Structures are given as C-alpha cells and as structure tokens.
Tab-separated table of C-alpha atoms in Angstrom:
chain	number	residue	atom	x	y	z
A	1	MET	CA	-91.792	165.332	6.699
A	2	LEU	CA	-90.596	162.239	9.316
A	3	PRO	CA	-89.390	159.126	7.741
A	4	THR	CA	-91.630	155.995	8.607
A	5	GLY	CA	-88.337	154.494	9.932
A	6	SER	CA	-87.986	157.094	12.559
A	7	ALA	CA	-91.059	157.347	13.699
A	8	VAL	CA	-91.350	153.560	14.524
A	9	SER	CA	-88.177	154.052	16.193
A	10	VAL	CA	-89.843	156.571	18.420
A	11	PHE	CA	-92.453	154.900	18.834
A	12	ALA	CA	-91.067	151.069	19.764
A	13	LEU	CA	-88.216	152.974	22.678
A	14	ASP	CA	-91.349	154.677	24.137
A	15	VAL	CA	-93.054	151.388	24.319
A	16	ALA	CA	-89.621	149.717	25.846
A	17	ALA	CA	-89.197	152.477	28.294
A	18	HIS	CA	-93.309	152.205	29.761
A	19	THR	CA	-93.177	148.812	29.723
A	20	GLY	CA	-89.745	147.379	30.657
A	21	PRO	CA	-89.050	145.261	34.131
A	22	TRP	CA	-87.082	148.862	34.896
A	23	ARG	CA	-89.304	151.266	34.362
A	24	THR	CA	-90.308	151.082	38.824
A	25	ARG	CA	-86.183	152.362	38.667
A	26	HIS	CA	-85.437	155.969	39.500
A	27	PRO	CA	-84.038	157.810	36.572
A	28	ALA	CA	-80.702	159.195	38.534
A	29	GLU	CA	-80.049	155.436	38.906
A	30	LYS	CA	-79.835	154.679	35.281
A	31	ALA	CA	-78.329	158.170	34.415
A	32	LEU	CA	-75.499	157.592	36.429
A	33	LEU	CA	-75.535	153.924	34.631
A	34	ALA	CA	-75.980	154.865	31.367
A	35	LEU	CA	-74.068	158.358	31.824
A	36	GLY	CA	-71.340	156.720	33.468
A	37	LEU	CA	-70.754	154.465	30.955
A	38	LEU	CA	-70.786	156.656	27.964
A	39	VAL	CA	-68.270	158.928	29.871
A	40	CYS	CA	-65.899	155.853	30.147
A	41	ALA	CA	-66.593	155.050	26.444
A	42	VAL	CA	-65.707	158.789	24.947
A	43	ALA	CA	-62.741	159.315	27.602
A	44	LEU	CA	-61.020	155.778	28.333
A	45	PRO	CA	-58.982	154.646	25.286
A	46	THR	CA	-61.323	152.871	22.479
A	47	TRP	CA	-59.046	149.804	23.249
A	48	PRO	CA	-60.155	148.391	25.975
A	49	GLY	CA	-62.303	151.319	27.380
A	50	ALA	CA	-65.081	151.761	24.871
A	51	PHE	CA	-65.525	148.396	24.448
A	52	LEU	CA	-65.850	147.714	27.906
A	53	SER	CA	-68.330	150.958	28.226
A	54	GLY	CA	-70.228	148.934	24.941
A	55	GLY	CA	-70.137	145.670	26.010
A	56	ALA	CA	-71.258	146.526	29.563
A	57	ALA	CA	-73.924	148.397	28.194
A	58	ALA	CA	-75.417	146.110	25.334
A	59	VAL	CA	-75.195	143.102	28.111
A	60	LEU	CA	-77.202	145.681	30.344
A	61	LEU	CA	-79.901	145.964	27.472
A	62	ALA	CA	-80.361	142.504	27.428
A	63	ALA	CA	-80.902	142.484	31.401
A	64	ALA	CA	-83.081	145.282	31.048
A	65	ARG	CA	-85.022	142.800	28.287
A	66	VAL	CA	-84.747	145.519	25.695
A	67	PRO	CA	-86.097	143.745	22.396
A	68	LEU	CA	-83.046	143.212	19.933
A	69	VAL	CA	-85.164	144.513	17.218
A	70	VAL	CA	-86.217	147.914	18.595
A	71	VAL	CA	-82.651	148.102	19.716
A	72	LEU	CA	-81.167	147.780	15.569
A	73	ARG	CA	-83.773	150.073	14.576
A	74	ALA	CA	-83.203	153.085	16.447
A	75	ALA	CA	-79.766	152.611	15.421
A	76	ARG	CA	-79.535	151.753	12.156
A	77	VAL	CA	-79.844	155.019	11.139
A	78	PRO	CA	-76.719	156.048	13.332
A	79	LEU	CA	-74.950	153.179	12.582
A	80	LEU	CA	-75.409	154.051	8.890
A	81	PHE	CA	-73.770	157.994	9.378
A	82	VAL	CA	-71.120	156.124	11.678
A	83	ALA	CA	-70.146	154.090	8.316
A	84	THR	CA	-70.350	156.470	6.084
A	85	SER	CA	-68.520	158.691	8.250
A	86	THR	CA	-65.678	156.627	8.811
A	87	VAL	CA	-64.862	155.328	5.237
A	88	PRO	CA	-62.790	158.791	4.575
A	89	LEU	CA	-60.420	157.913	7.237
A	90	LEU	CA	-59.628	155.132	4.891
A	91	VAL	CA	-58.294	156.521	2.442
A	92	SER	CA	-55.569	159.525	1.496
A	93	MET	CA	-55.305	161.897	-1.482
A	94	SER	CA	-51.738	162.240	-2.994
A	95	ALA	CA	-50.651	164.131	-6.002
A	96	PRO	CA	-51.735	164.911	-8.400
A	97	ALA	CA	-54.938	163.985	-7.001
A	98	ARG	CA	-54.789	159.888	-6.194
A	99	LEU	CA	-56.274	157.703	-4.392
A	100	ALA	CA	-54.965	155.586	-2.043
A	101	ILE	CA	-55.657	153.389	1.035
A	102	ASP	CA	-53.997	155.081	4.213
A	103	PRO	CA	-52.725	152.238	6.937
A	104	VAL	CA	-52.550	154.595	9.227
A	105	GLY	CA	-56.247	155.856	8.656
A	106	LEU	CA	-57.237	152.363	8.725
A	107	SER	CA	-56.528	152.219	12.888
A	108	VAL	CA	-58.433	155.386	13.289
A	109	ALA	CA	-61.482	154.191	11.577
A	110	ALA	CA	-61.767	151.142	13.246
A	111	GLN	CA	-61.170	153.943	16.762
A	112	THR	CA	-63.471	156.298	15.325
A	113	ALA	CA	-66.425	153.437	14.109
A	114	GLY	CA	-65.408	151.352	18.007
A	115	ARG	CA	-65.453	154.607	20.442
A	116	SER	CA	-69.180	155.873	18.427
A	117	VAL	CA	-70.699	152.292	18.468
A	118	ALA	CA	-70.292	152.380	22.198
A	119	ALA	CA	-70.850	155.748	22.791
A	120	LEU	CA	-74.218	154.880	20.401
A	121	THR	CA	-75.204	151.327	22.531
A	122	CYS	CA	-74.309	153.721	25.955
A	123	LEU	CA	-77.406	156.302	24.843
A	124	LEU	CA	-79.430	153.284	23.973
A	125	LEU	CA	-79.477	151.640	27.094
A	126	PHE	CA	-80.794	154.988	29.260
A	127	SER	CA	-83.155	155.772	26.021
A	128	ALA	CA	-84.846	152.566	25.848
A	129	THR	CA	-85.345	152.065	30.174
A	130	THR	CA	-86.558	155.480	30.843
A	131	PRO	CA	-89.567	157.287	29.925
A	132	LEU	CA	-88.815	161.036	28.873
A	133	SER	CA	-91.597	161.744	30.963
A	134	ASP	CA	-89.627	160.191	34.138
A	135	VAL	CA	-86.996	162.681	33.256
A	136	LEU	CA	-88.712	166.196	32.339
A	137	PRO	CA	-90.390	166.623	35.442
A	138	ARG	CA	-87.149	166.084	37.743
A	139	LEU	CA	-84.736	168.530	36.173
A	140	HIS	CA	-86.125	171.280	37.724
A	141	ARG	CA	-83.764	170.370	40.577
A	142	LEU	CA	-81.026	170.931	38.553
A	143	GLY	CA	-81.846	173.648	37.637
A	144	ILE	CA	-83.520	173.797	34.611
A	145	PRO	CA	-86.511	176.746	33.337
A	146	PRO	CA	-89.593	175.069	34.197
A	147	ALA	CA	-90.262	176.702	30.606
A	148	VAL	CA	-87.338	174.354	28.880
A	149	THR	CA	-88.822	171.421	30.458
A	150	GLU	CA	-92.433	171.968	29.443
A	151	ILE	CA	-91.579	173.034	25.505
A	152	ALA	CA	-89.483	169.857	25.713
A	153	ALA	CA	-92.333	167.769	26.931
A	154	LEU	CA	-95.184	169.494	24.750
A	155	THR	CA	-92.791	168.923	21.488
A	156	TYR	CA	-92.269	165.622	22.126
A	157	ARG	CA	-96.606	165.049	22.776
A	158	MET	CA	-96.955	167.096	19.360
A	159	LEU	CA	-94.342	164.572	17.718
A	160	PHE	CA	-96.446	161.219	18.400
A	161	LEU	CA	-99.702	163.473	16.919
A	162	LEU	CA	-97.635	164.403	13.992
A	163	VAL	CA	-96.764	160.408	13.087
A	164	GLU	CA	-100.235	159.428	13.401
A	165	SER	CA	-101.688	162.291	11.499
A	166	VAL	CA	-98.717	161.734	8.824
A	167	ARG	CA	-100.000	158.354	8.706
A	168	ALA	CA	-103.767	158.825	8.589
A	169	VAL	CA	-102.963	161.186	6.143
A	170	ARG	CA	-101.063	158.768	3.592
A	171	GLN	CA	-102.966	155.472	4.057
A	172	ALA	CA	-105.978	158.000	2.753
A	173	GLN	CA	-103.701	159.135	-0.067
A	174	ALA	CA	-102.999	155.497	-0.461
A	175	ALA	CA	-106.102	153.507	0.174
A	176	ARG	CA	-107.207	156.340	-3.674
A	177	LEU	CA	-104.008	155.499	-5.401
A	178	GLY	CA	-102.452	158.566	-4.576
A	179	PHE	CA	-98.888	157.152	-5.104
A	180	ARG	CA	-99.518	155.214	-8.581
A	181	THR	CA	-97.913	156.860	-10.421
A	182	TRP	CA	-94.475	159.682	-10.055
A	183	ARG	CA	-96.747	162.415	-11.237
A	184	THR	CA	-99.481	161.671	-7.908
A	185	THR	CA	-96.921	160.298	-5.852
A	186	TYR	CA	-95.708	164.507	-5.909
A	187	ARG	CA	-99.145	165.326	-5.761
A	188	SER	CA	-100.384	163.243	-2.616
A	189	LEU	CA	-96.940	164.762	-1.174
A	190	ALA	CA	-97.625	167.906	-1.591
A	191	GLY	CA	-101.658	167.344	-0.287
A	192	GLN	CA	-99.831	165.601	2.427
A	193	ALA	CA	-97.751	168.831	3.962
A	194	GLY	CA	-99.990	171.161	3.430
A	195	ALA	CA	-102.752	168.753	5.240
A	196	VAL	CA	-100.495	167.827	7.968
A	197	PHE	CA	-99.260	171.498	8.349
A	198	VAL	CA	-103.011	172.286	8.803
A	199	ARG	CA	-104.188	169.418	11.607
A	200	ALA	CA	-100.651	170.807	13.492
A	201	LEU	CA	-102.429	174.283	13.823
A	202	ARG	CA	-105.275	173.036	14.543
A	203	ARG	CA	-104.174	170.955	17.045
A	204	ALA	CA	-101.637	174.074	18.818
A	205	ARG	CA	-104.690	176.408	19.040
A	206	ARG	CA	-106.680	173.706	20.808
A	207	LEU	CA	-103.951	172.930	22.837
A	208	GLU	CA	-103.530	176.388	23.649
A	209	GLU	CA	-107.015	177.331	24.103
A	210	GLY	CA	-107.358	174.376	27.047
A	211	LEU	CA	-104.542	175.710	28.761
A	212	ALA	CA	-106.150	178.999	29.348
A	213	VAL	CA	-109.516	177.606	30.118
A	214	ARG	CA	-107.834	176.092	32.275
A	215	GLY	CA	-106.219	178.586	33.918
A	216	TYR	CA	-102.469	178.562	32.321
A	217	THR	CA	-100.509	180.069	34.738
A	218	GLY	CA	-96.742	179.426	33.134
A	219	SER	CA	-96.311	176.542	34.724
A	220	LEU	CA	-98.055	172.927	34.106
A	221	ALA	CA	-98.452	171.166	37.546
A	222	VAL	CA	-97.157	167.710	36.869
A	223	GLN	CA	-97.595	164.599	39.327
A	224	VAL	CA	-94.236	162.575	39.553
A	225	GLU	CA	-94.480	159.295	40.550
A	226	ALA	CA	-92.023	158.430	43.220
A	227	HIS	CA	-89.421	156.083	43.003
A	228	ARG	CA	-86.578	155.304	45.991
A	229	VAL	CA	-82.890	154.892	45.079
A	230	SER	CA	-81.749	151.419	45.486
A	231	VAL	CA	-78.641	151.315	47.452
A	232	PRO	CA	-77.723	147.972	45.943
A	233	PHE	CA	-77.809	149.619	42.304
A	234	VAL	CA	-76.088	152.427	42.524
A	235	ALA	CA	-72.911	150.398	44.343
A	236	ALA	CA	-72.923	147.599	41.888
A	237	THR	CA	-72.946	150.464	38.577
A	238	THR	CA	-70.209	152.590	40.976
A	239	VAL	CA	-68.520	149.046	41.213
A	240	LEU	CA	-69.030	148.308	37.331
A	241	LEU	CA	-67.866	151.656	36.139
A	242	ALA	CA	-64.070	151.233	38.325
A	243	THR	CA	-63.382	148.415	37.193
A	244	ILE	CA	-63.757	149.070	33.575
A	245	VAL	CA	-61.799	152.222	34.222
A	246	THR	CA	-59.218	150.136	36.644
A	247	VAL	CA	-58.614	147.734	33.831
A	248	THR	CA	-58.056	150.180	30.818
A	249	THR	CA	-56.177	152.697	33.257
A	250	GLY	CA	-54.591	150.868	35.591
A	251	PRO	CA	-51.394	150.440	37.165
A	252	GLY	CA	-50.856	146.865	35.735
A	253	SER	CA	-53.025	147.478	32.886
A	254	PRO	CA	-50.685	146.529	29.763
A	255	TRP	CA	-52.847	148.814	27.463
C-alpha cells in the first residue's frame, strides 16, 4: 500500500510543476539547468562544488516559486535515508567488538551527506518545475522506444488513481470504525488491499477496452504543447555551471 505522506508529496510536486511560472519553459532548458547542477554536485569536490550546486538549486527553487512546504515534504523521506546511511560512517569497530567514534568518519559522513543533499535538491528543482507529461512525449526524439514512454505515462496516471482508491476505501473504513482496535485495523488493512486490487484490475481492463475501441495500433498520439527554447536562459545556465566549475577547480581556487 502507498503511504499517505508519499502520496501527498507526489500530488504536491505535480501541482507545483503544472502551476509554477516555469511551466511554459521548454523541458530541455530545465533539464540542462537541473541535470547540469546535479553533475556538478556529484562530480566536483563536496566543498565547495556540491555546496554551490545545492545552494544554486535551492535559490532557483525559490525563484521558481515552489512552496517551501512542498520541497520539505518531498525531501523528508530521502533526507531520512541520508541520515540513517551516514550514521554508520561515524563509528568504527575495533577488537574486541568495541564501538568508537571514528575521527576520519566524521569528515567522510559530512561529505557524503552534503553531496547527497545537494544532488537531491537538484533533482527536486527539475521535478518541481517540469511536469512528466511534458517530458515523456519528447523522449522519442532521443531514441527512447514509444512503448517505454507510454508504459511510464500509463503507470504515472494509474498511480494517482490508485492513491485516490486507497483514500476512498480508507475513509469508508474509518467511517465504519474499522480502525478502532488492533484486530479491526488488521482486518481493515486486509480488506483495503483486496478492494484496491480489484479496483485497479477493473480500471486497467476498462482502459484496455477503451484503447481497443479507439483503434489502438501500438502507439498513442499525444499532442505536445510547443515551447521555444530561450537562448538567454540557456546562456545564463551555461554561465552558472561554468562559474561553479571554475570556482571549484580553477587555477586560482584554494580548494
């Protein structure tokens, strides 16, 4: 079953991407910016390369008017994973089975956490400003088979329907006091899983029948909204990425 927090994050990111001021920009522009910053955060030294990349992505998220609460909700689960993954780097085990704080591990943990948070911020910059419906149809030009993009689009669409089904069944069970005790909770969760599975199977069958009635031949014709690539935006992105690389690895850099 999908957790409620993850469902809220998915909906919030999708709404932010569709309603933000960067909605009319070409996806290639935002991909160049976000993925370029991601490469800098991963390939350059953590200080100051990853710090500058993550900071620039955070500033651009604010410039794109993405609500802070949306960013925090989408980042809380990955940040929890980063926190739990870096804790083992802080300690070392020596014989006989003795745990101790590793002085070298503190630096390694800080670098790992900093690079991970910077990369996460760069990914959120792209996902919070670019709807998936704008990206998938354009992947054909990159040589991605249409079947792959269509399956991804249908899966993304079915995800929202599945979340709505889970929410409707859960509300109905709560109204009938289905979560009053542990015993009723387990029984409700089992019934919820069965009901959602039946609904998902029924929706998939209806979707298949609808495509067959409309003469589906192996590809879905989707009208893509035309967006012109902004030369100033691309130039500013290039300057930003070049500045981060130069500051981090340039001859006059102290790092």
